[in-house]
């Protein structure tokens, strides 16, 4: 007689995906145990969306997910989409509203989402072990045995639902990845994603003064063909991957250490060390034409013209780089004092040389702005080009402490897309953020957690009763 409690399913991780998988399986009559090491339930749901949880996005489709196989999430999303989650909220009387571009938030608090999942688990008579740490996981002939703080737990099937490693201060761990690796599953290298981007401190110092300035920009990034990052899916060597140009029209925020805001968080999921980002600081405009038009018959200064477009602090800083104190405002035909609206950071010789020239023209003081009428057309056109094609080279990210999610995770090649079961380890399932499926900012990551949890919960089987 073997010791320990016996279940059909052990789910490790009582977050968004784990609770959903446990509730669905429990409601199908399976004996489910849900194990979590945290003292407080579902912290990431609680803090999400500024406490109101951006729990889904009406436009959720595979196009908003980054993965080595962008089609992998299709089946789960088709099986359980935003409308299904809204039905669940309706059943529990949770009120919500749409905020921005299909993003849905709770009217009250994200606690109501946690409560819905807790109640759904109760309906499914899910057994709880929390707080409870899992020391080891081993395979047995008819399932898995977990050694935990509360003794041995045996289950015919195991669901890994411990999410990603973002915000380790909330107890995030790489448990799912470690166990998956132990059972021979391949892992796509995890990275912080939906994360601010940082720059070399010395290089950024002049821009740190712009901390707090926010504006809408168009950000774009080109994925190198080899890195399998983003954009249009392609097939190479039999493996699906994504290459191409990715663009977001979103807000950008200057910070003390670099750039943040929704636009930067979005593009960070595609960015790789050494890559430049291209930023159009006047999106949707023909800035050259607008400046030339404003020039004719006007006594307007360039600072006034740019301040109509941007927060004044940014206009001043930009002009300080274009026209450093003491430099002549215009000399027809000459290159501007600050040639290439570019901020550079990187390790190549070219980057170092450019960095040196950049520090020489860092914003220093509020310039006496020249009048538009005093600037040659050519200079205005060149200025507009720099503003609409600002190229920056971040040196890093703010890391897991500031990231909203981890990208990468268990390779989708290892999993069945309908059940999330591992091909090479029957009975082992992986759901939620631990899988190499990362949503854009805007409710997509929770939608993946719900959809993958439901797909898994529907496919789990009753084990033989001990
Ligand atoms: P999740 O992280 O929800 O749950 C994992 C569970 O596993 C946790 O309860 C944890 O305690 C437990 N666990 C971890 N290690 C363990 C171990 N070793 N043993 C036992 N248990 C363990 N997404 C979105 O769509 N809209 C939003 O508004 C936001 N907002 C947001 C804000 C912030 C600050 C963050 C950090 C993240 C978001 N997200 C988000 C992302 C979203 O929170 C995330 O993608 C989902 O919670 C992932 O769901 P999972 O169930 O996979 O993991």
PDB file of N, CA and C in Angstrom, residues 290-363:
ATOM      1  N   UNK A 290       4.450  70.275 -42.536  1.00  0.00           N
ATOM      2  CA  UNK A 290       3.823  71.123 -41.517  1.00  0.00           C
ATOM      3  C   UNK A 290       4.768  72.255 -41.102  1.00  0.00           C
ATOM      4  N   UNK A 291       6.070  71.951 -40.962  1.00  0.00           N
ATOM      5  CA  UNK A 291       7.027  72.997 -40.560  1.00  0.00           C
ATOM      6  C   UNK A 291       7.200  74.032 -41.668  1.00  0.00           C
ATOM      7  N   UNK A 292       7.244  73.533 -42.912  1.00  0.00           N
ATOM      8  CA  UNK A 292       7.422  74.477 -44.027  1.00  0.00           C
ATOM      9  C   UNK A 292       6.204  75.376 -44.172  1.00  0.00           C
ATOM     10  N   UNK A 293       5.036  74.790 -43.940  1.00  0.00           N
ATOM     11  CA  UNK A 293       3.801  75.576 -44.024  1.00  0.00           C
ATOM     12  C   UNK A 293       3.774  76.640 -42.919  1.00  0.00           C
ATOM     13  N   UNK A 294       4.163  76.188 -41.694  1.00  0.00           N
ATOM     14  CA  UNK A 294       4.168  77.122 -40.566  1.00  0.00           C
ATOM     15  C   UNK A 294       5.193  78.248 -40.783  1.00  0.00           C
ATOM     16  N   UNK A 295       6.239  77.934 -41.538  1.00  0.00           N
ATOM     17  CA  UNK A 295       7.308  78.910 -41.763  1.00  0.00           C
ATOM     18  C   UNK A 295       6.838  80.096 -42.615  1.00  0.00           C
ATOM     19  N   UNK A 296       5.993  79.778 -43.611  1.00  0.00           N
ATOM     20  CA  UNK A 296       5.673  80.831 -44.569  1.00  0.00           C
ATOM     21  C   UNK A 296       4.832  81.923 -43.896  1.00  0.00           C
ATOM     22  N   UNK A 297       5.351  83.113 -43.968  1.00  0.00           N
ATOM     23  CA  UNK A 297       4.652  84.303 -43.456  1.00  0.00           C
ATOM     24  C   UNK A 297       4.424  84.293 -41.954  1.00  0.00           C
ATOM     25  N   UNK A 298       5.269  83.546 -41.187  1.00  0.00           N
ATOM     26  CA  UNK A 298       5.019  83.479 -39.752  1.00  0.00           C
ATOM     27  C   UNK A 298       6.252  83.924 -38.985  1.00  0.00           C
ATOM     28  N   UNK A 299       6.021  84.444 -37.780  1.00  0.00           N
ATOM     29  CA  UNK A 299       7.155  84.817 -36.933  1.00  0.00           C
ATOM     30  C   UNK A 299       7.353  83.767 -35.842  1.00  0.00           C
ATOM     31  N   UNK A 300       6.687  82.599 -36.013  1.00  0.00           N
ATOM     32  CA  UNK A 300       6.731  81.540 -35.008  1.00  0.00           C
ATOM     33  C   UNK A 300       8.163  81.024 -34.813  1.00  0.00           C
ATOM     34  N   UNK A 301       8.503  80.700 -33.580  1.00  0.00           N
ATOM     35  CA  UNK A 301       9.801  80.053 -33.348  1.00  0.00           C
ATOM     36  C   UNK A 301       9.629  78.546 -33.505  1.00  0.00           C
ATOM     37  N   UNK A 302      10.770  77.890 -33.684  1.00  0.00           N
ATOM     38  CA  UNK A 302      10.760  76.433 -33.795  1.00  0.00           C
ATOM     39  C   UNK A 302      10.259  75.819 -32.487  1.00  0.00           C
ATOM     40  N   UNK A 303      10.635  76.441 -31.360  1.00  0.00           N
ATOM     41  CA  UNK A 303      10.199  75.922 -30.057  1.00  0.00           C
ATOM     42  C   UNK A 303       8.678  75.973 -29.949  1.00  0.00           C
ATOM     43  N   UNK A 304       8.077  77.051 -30.404  1.00  0.00           N
ATOM     44  CA  UNK A 304       6.612  77.155 -30.361  1.00  0.00           C
ATOM     45  C   UNK A 304       5.996  76.074 -31.242  1.00  0.00           C
ATOM     46  N   UNK A 305       6.574  75.889 -32.424  1.00  0.00           N
ATOM     47  CA  UNK A 305       6.013  74.889 -33.347  1.00  0.00           C
ATOM     48  C   UNK A 305       6.111  73.486 -32.748  1.00  0.00           C
ATOM     49  N   UNK A 306       7.270  73.169 -32.159  1.00  0.00           N
ATOM     50  CA  UNK A 306       7.434  71.821 -31.600  1.00  0.00           C
ATOM     51  C   UNK A 306       6.624  71.639 -30.319  1.00  0.00           C
ATOM     52  N   UNK A 307       6.435  72.739 -29.574  1.00  0.00           N
ATOM     53  CA  UNK A 307       5.654  72.631 -28.335  1.00  0.00           C
ATOM     54  C   UNK A 307       4.182  72.373 -28.631  1.00  0.00           C
ATOM     55  N   UNK A 308       3.744  72.746 -29.843  1.00  0.00           N
ATOM     56  CA  UNK A 308       2.360  72.450 -30.214  1.00  0.00           C
ATOM     57  C   UNK A 308       2.202  70.944 -30.438  1.00  0.00           C
ATOM     58  N   UNK A 309       3.318  70.300 -30.716  1.00  0.00           N
ATOM     59  CA  UNK A 309       3.315  68.878 -31.059  1.00  0.00           C
ATOM     60  C   UNK A 309       3.588  68.010 -29.838  1.00  0.00           C
ATOM     61  N   UNK A 310       4.449  68.500 -28.963  1.00  0.00           N
ATOM     62  CA  UNK A 310       5.002  67.708 -27.860  1.00  0.00           C
ATOM     63  C   UNK A 310       4.841  68.422 -26.528  1.00  0.00           C
ATOM     64  N   UNK A 311       5.076  67.682 -25.420  1.00  0.00           N
ATOM     65  CA  UNK A 311       5.255  68.366 -24.136  1.00  0.00           C
ATOM     66  C   UNK A 311       6.438  69.340 -24.267  1.00  0.00           C
ATOM     67  N   UNK A 312       6.302  70.537 -23.685  1.00  0.00           N
ATOM     68  CA  UNK A 312       7.315  71.583 -23.900  1.00  0.00           C
ATOM     69  C   UNK A 312       8.718  71.135 -23.468  1.00  0.00           C
ATOM     70  N   UNK A 313       8.789  70.344 -22.378  1.00  0.00           N
ATOM     71  CA  UNK A 313      10.114  69.903 -21.896  1.00  0.00           C
ATOM     72  C   UNK A 313      10.868  69.129 -22.972  1.00  0.00           C
ATOM     73  N   UNK A 314      10.126  68.316 -23.724  1.00  0.00           N
ATOM     74  CA  UNK A 314      10.767  67.525 -24.771  1.00  0.00           C
ATOM     75  C   UNK A 314      11.203  68.437 -25.914  1.00  0.00           C
ATOM     76  N   UNK A 315      10.328  69.394 -26.259  1.00  0.00           N
ATOM     77  CA  UNK A 315      10.677  70.328 -27.337  1.00  0.00           C
ATOM     78  C   UNK A 315      11.951  71.089 -26.981  1.00  0.00           C
ATOM     79  N   UNK A 316      12.044  71.514 -25.727  1.00  0.00           N
ATOM     80  CA  UNK A 316      13.236  72.259 -25.300  1.00  0.00           C
ATOM     81  C   UNK A 316      14.478  71.382 -25.355  1.00  0.00           C
ATOM     82  N   UNK A 317      14.330  70.150 -24.860  1.00  0.00           N
ATOM     83  CA  UNK A 317      15.498  69.259 -24.827  1.00  0.00           C
ATOM     84  C   UNK A 317      15.944  68.921 -26.242  1.00  0.00           C
ATOM     85  N   UNK A 318      14.973  68.691 -27.112  1.00  0.00           N
ATOM     86  CA  UNK A 318      15.331  68.336 -28.485  1.00  0.00           C
ATOM     87  C   UNK A 318      16.075  69.496 -29.155  1.00  0.00           C
ATOM     88  N   UNK A 319      15.547  70.689 -28.948  1.00  0.00           N
ATOM     89  CA  UNK A 319      16.195  71.845 -29.575  1.00  0.00           C
ATOM     90  C   UNK A 319      17.569  72.115 -28.966  1.00  0.00           C
ATOM     91  N   UNK A 320      17.728  71.744 -27.694  1.00  0.00           N
ATOM     92  CA  UNK A 320      19.052  71.924 -27.081  1.00  0.00           C
ATOM     93  C   UNK A 320      20.071  71.009 -27.749  1.00  0.00           C
ATOM     94  N   UNK A 321      19.618  69.851 -28.244  1.00  0.00           N
ATOM     95  CA  UNK A 321      20.559  68.989 -28.967  1.00  0.00           C
ATOM     96  C   UNK A 321      20.777  69.507 -30.388  1.00  0.00           C
ATOM     97  N   UNK A 322      19.753  70.115 -30.943  1.00  0.00           N
ATOM     98  CA  UNK A 322      19.874  70.616 -32.312  1.00  0.00           C
ATOM     99  C   UNK A 322      20.689  71.916 -32.358  1.00  0.00           C
ATOM    100  N   UNK A 323      20.497  72.742 -31.341  1.00  0.00           N
ATOM    101  CA  UNK A 323      21.132  74.059 -31.316  1.00  0.00           C
ATOM    102  C   UNK A 323      21.798  74.293 -29.963  1.00  0.00           C
ATOM    103  N   UNK A 324      22.910  73.608 -29.701  1.00  0.00           N
ATOM    104  CA  UNK A 324      23.555  73.781 -28.394  1.00  0.00           C
ATOM    105  C   UNK A 324      23.901  75.256 -28.166  1.00  0.00           C
ATOM    106  N   UNK A 325      23.917  75.619 -26.880  1.00  0.00           N
ATOM    107  CA  UNK A 325      24.183  77.015 -26.542  1.00  0.00           C
ATOM    108  C   UNK A 325      25.467  77.485 -27.219  1.00  0.00           C
ATOM    109  N   UNK A 326      25.407  78.637 -27.827  1.00  0.00           N
ATOM    110  CA  UNK A 326      26.599  79.210 -28.446  1.00  0.00           C
ATOM    111  C   UNK A 326      26.737  78.889 -29.917  1.00  0.00           C
ATOM    112  N   UNK A 327      26.029  77.835 -30.373  1.00  0.00           N
ATOM    113  CA  UNK A 327      26.139  77.472 -31.783  1.00  0.00           C
ATOM    114  C   UNK A 327      25.249  78.398 -32.603  1.00  0.00           C
ATOM    115  N   UNK A 328      25.652  78.702 -33.830  1.00  0.00           N
ATOM    116  CA  UNK A 328      24.803  79.559 -34.660  1.00  0.00           C
ATOM    117  C   UNK A 328      23.493  78.832 -34.963  1.00  0.00           C
ATOM    118  N   UNK A 329      22.397  79.580 -34.976  1.00  0.00           N
ATOM    119  CA  UNK A 329      21.112  78.943 -35.239  1.00  0.00           C
ATOM    120  C   UNK A 329      21.028  78.393 -36.636  1.00  0.00           C
ATOM    121  N   UNK A 330      21.471  79.145 -37.560  1.00  0.00           N
ATOM    122  CA  UNK A 330      21.379  78.630 -38.921  1.00  0.00           C
ATOM    123  C   UNK A 330      22.487  79.224 -39.758  1.00  0.00           C
ATOM    124  N   UNK A 331      22.984  78.402 -40.584  1.00  0.00           N
ATOM    125  CA  UNK A 331      23.880  78.906 -41.601  1.00  0.00           C
ATOM    126  C   UNK A 331      23.488  78.136 -42.847  1.00  0.00           C
ATOM    127  N   UNK A 332      22.853  78.796 -43.759  1.00  0.00           N
ATOM    128  CA  UNK A 332      22.249  78.103 -44.883  1.00  0.00           C
ATOM    129  C   UNK A 332      23.202  77.088 -45.493  1.00  0.00           C
ATOM    130  N   UNK A 333      22.693  75.873 -45.604  1.00  0.00           N
ATOM    131  CA  UNK A 333      23.477  74.835 -46.258  1.00  0.00           C
ATOM    132  C   UNK A 333      24.329  74.047 -45.298  1.00  0.00           C
ATOM    133  N   UNK A 334      24.572  74.582 -44.092  1.00  0.00           N
ATOM    134  CA  UNK A 334      25.423  73.845 -43.148  1.00  0.00           C
ATOM    135  C   UNK A 334      24.621  72.745 -42.476  1.00  0.00           C
ATOM    136  N   UNK A 335      25.338  71.732 -42.015  1.00  0.00           N
ATOM    137  CA  UNK A 335      24.666  70.675 -41.260  1.00  0.00           C
ATOM    138  C   UNK A 335      24.214  71.268 -39.941  1.00  0.00           C
ATOM    139  N   UNK A 336      23.107  70.781 -39.370  1.00  0.00           N
ATOM    140  CA  UNK A 336      22.695  71.311 -38.085  1.00  0.00           C
ATOM    141  C   UNK A 336      23.743  71.004 -37.030  1.00  0.00           C
ATOM    142  N   UNK A 337      23.751  71.824 -35.968  1.00  0.00           N
ATOM    143  CA  UNK A 337      24.736  71.625 -34.915  1.00  0.00           C
ATOM    144  C   UNK A 337      24.648  70.213 -34.348  1.00  0.00           C
ATOM    145  N   UNK A 338      23.447  69.686 -34.285  1.00  0.00           N
ATOM    146  CA  UNK A 338      23.255  68.322 -33.810  1.00  0.00           C
ATOM    147  C   UNK A 338      22.775  67.498 -34.979  1.00  0.00           C
ATOM    148  N   UNK A 339      23.658  66.732 -35.589  1.00  0.00           N
ATOM    149  CA  UNK A 339      23.324  66.185 -36.880  1.00  0.00           C
ATOM    150  C   UNK A 339      22.228  65.121 -36.911  1.00  0.00           C
ATOM    151  N   UNK A 340      22.261  64.129 -36.082  1.00  0.00           N
ATOM    152  CA  UNK A 340      21.362  63.002 -36.328  1.00  0.00           C
ATOM    153  C   UNK A 340      20.528  62.706 -35.121  1.00  0.00           C
ATOM    154  N   UNK A 341      19.342  63.219 -34.980  1.00  0.00           N
ATOM    155  CA  UNK A 341      18.489  62.997 -33.818  1.00  0.00           C
ATOM    156  C   UNK A 341      18.585  61.561 -33.365  1.00  0.00           C
ATOM    157  N   UNK A 342      19.672  61.173 -32.830  1.00  0.00           N
ATOM    158  CA  UNK A 342      19.958  59.770 -32.564  1.00  0.00           C
ATOM    159  C   UNK A 342      20.577  59.630 -31.195  1.00  0.00           C
ATOM    160  N   UNK A 343      20.158  58.629 -30.470  1.00  0.00           N
ATOM    161  CA  UNK A 343      20.816  58.358 -29.214  1.00  0.00           C
ATOM    162  C   UNK A 343      21.350  56.950 -29.329  1.00  0.00           C
ATOM    163  N   UNK A 344      22.619  56.808 -29.009  1.00  0.00           N
ATOM    164  CA  UNK A 344      23.252  55.544 -29.318  1.00  0.00           C
ATOM    165  C   UNK A 344      23.817  54.908 -28.065  1.00  0.00           C
ATOM    166  N   UNK A 345      23.641  53.655 -27.942  1.00  0.00           N
ATOM    167  CA  UNK A 345      24.325  52.912 -26.887  1.00  0.00           C
ATOM    168  C   UNK A 345      24.539  51.517 -27.406  1.00  0.00           C
ATOM    169  N   UNK A 346      25.715  51.021 -27.235  1.00  0.00           N
ATOM    170  CA  UNK A 346      25.998  49.694 -27.748  1.00  0.00           C
ATOM    171  C   UNK A 346      27.467  49.430 -27.612  1.00  0.00           C
ATOM    172  N   UNK A 347      27.932  48.300 -28.115  1.00  0.00           N
ATOM    173  CA  UNK A 347      29.308  47.933 -27.845  1.00  0.00           C
ATOM    174  C   UNK A 347      30.222  47.970 -29.055  1.00  0.00           C
ATOM    175  N   UNK A 348      29.628  48.101 -30.256  1.00  0.00           N
ATOM    176  CA  UNK A 348      30.496  48.061 -31.420  1.00  0.00           C
ATOM    177  C   UNK A 348      31.292  49.362 -31.511  1.00  0.00           C
ATOM    178  N   UNK A 349      32.361  49.321 -32.310  1.00  0.00           N
ATOM    179  CA  UNK A 349      33.186  50.522 -32.471  1.00  0.00           C
ATOM    180  C   UNK A 349      32.332  51.654 -33.024  1.00  0.00           C
ATOM    181  N   UNK A 350      31.460  51.301 -33.973  1.00  0.00           N
ATOM    182  CA  UNK A 350      30.603  52.336 -34.565  1.00  0.00           C
ATOM    183  C   UNK A 350      29.716  52.954 -33.496  1.00  0.00           C
ATOM    184  N   UNK A 351      29.181  52.089 -32.626  1.00  0.00           N
ATOM    185  CA  UNK A 351      28.325  52.604 -31.567  1.00  0.00           C
ATOM    186  C   UNK A 351      29.111  53.501 -30.630  1.00  0.00           C
ATOM    187  N   UNK A 352      30.370  53.081 -30.304  1.00  0.00           N
ATOM    188  CA  UNK A 352      31.161  53.879 -29.369  1.00  0.00           C
ATOM    189  C   UNK A 352      31.478  55.253 -29.955  1.00  0.00           C
ATOM    190  N   UNK A 353      31.815  55.244 -31.253  1.00  0.00           N
ATOM    191  CA  UNK A 353      32.124  56.521 -31.901  1.00  0.00           C
ATOM    192  C   UNK A 353      30.886  57.409 -31.898  1.00  0.00           C
ATOM    193  N   UNK A 354      29.768  56.810 -32.226  1.00  0.00           N
ATOM    194  CA  UNK A 354      28.534  57.594 -32.272  1.00  0.00           C
ATOM    195  C   UNK A 354      28.174  58.093 -30.888  1.00  0.00           C
ATOM    196  N   UNK A 355      28.436  57.234 -29.870  1.00  0.00           N
ATOM    197  CA  UNK A 355      28.159  57.632 -28.492  1.00  0.00           C
ATOM    198  C   UNK A 355      28.953  58.878 -28.132  1.00  0.00           C
ATOM    199  N   UNK A 356      30.234  58.853 -28.529  1.00  0.00           N
ATOM    200  CA  UNK A 356      31.099  59.988 -28.199  1.00  0.00           C
ATOM    201  C   UNK A 356      30.538  61.246 -28.824  1.00  0.00           C
ATOM    202  N   UNK A 357      30.100  61.149 -30.086  1.00  0.00           N
ATOM    203  CA  UNK A 357      29.591  62.357 -30.723  1.00  0.00           C
ATOM    204  C   UNK A 357      28.266  62.752 -30.089  1.00  0.00           C
ATOM    205  N   UNK A 358      27.514  61.760 -29.609  1.00  0.00           N
ATOM    206  CA  UNK A 358      26.236  62.076 -28.998  1.00  0.00           C
ATOM    207  C   UNK A 358      26.398  62.829 -27.689  1.00  0.00           C
ATOM    208  N   UNK A 359      27.415  62.384 -26.859  1.00  0.00           N
ATOM    209  CA  UNK A 359      27.522  63.058 -25.572  1.00  0.00           C
ATOM    210  C   UNK A 359      27.908  64.508 -25.769  1.00  0.00           C
ATOM    211  N   UNK A 360      28.603  64.787 -26.906  1.00  0.00           N
ATOM    212  CA  UNK A 360      29.008  66.159 -27.172  1.00  0.00           C
ATOM    213  C   UNK A 360      27.787  67.041 -27.430  1.00  0.00           C
ATOM    214  N   UNK A 361      26.670  66.425 -27.814  1.00  0.00           N
ATOM    215  CA  UNK A 361      25.521  67.270 -28.137  1.00  0.00           C
ATOM    216  C   UNK A 361      24.314  66.932 -27.264  1.00  0.00           C
ATOM    217  N   UNK A 362      24.595  66.502 -26.055  1.00  0.00           N
ATOM    218  CA  UNK A 362      23.495  66.214 -25.147  1.00  0.00           C
ATOM    219  C   UNK A 362      22.780  67.512 -24.784  1.00  0.00           C
ATOM    220  N   UNK A 363      21.461  67.414 -24.473  1.00  0.00           N
ATOM    221  CA  UNK A 363      20.759  68.637 -24.128  1.00  0.00           C
ATOM    222  C   UNK A 363      21.370  69.285 -22.896  1.00  0.00           C
TER     223      UNK A 363
END
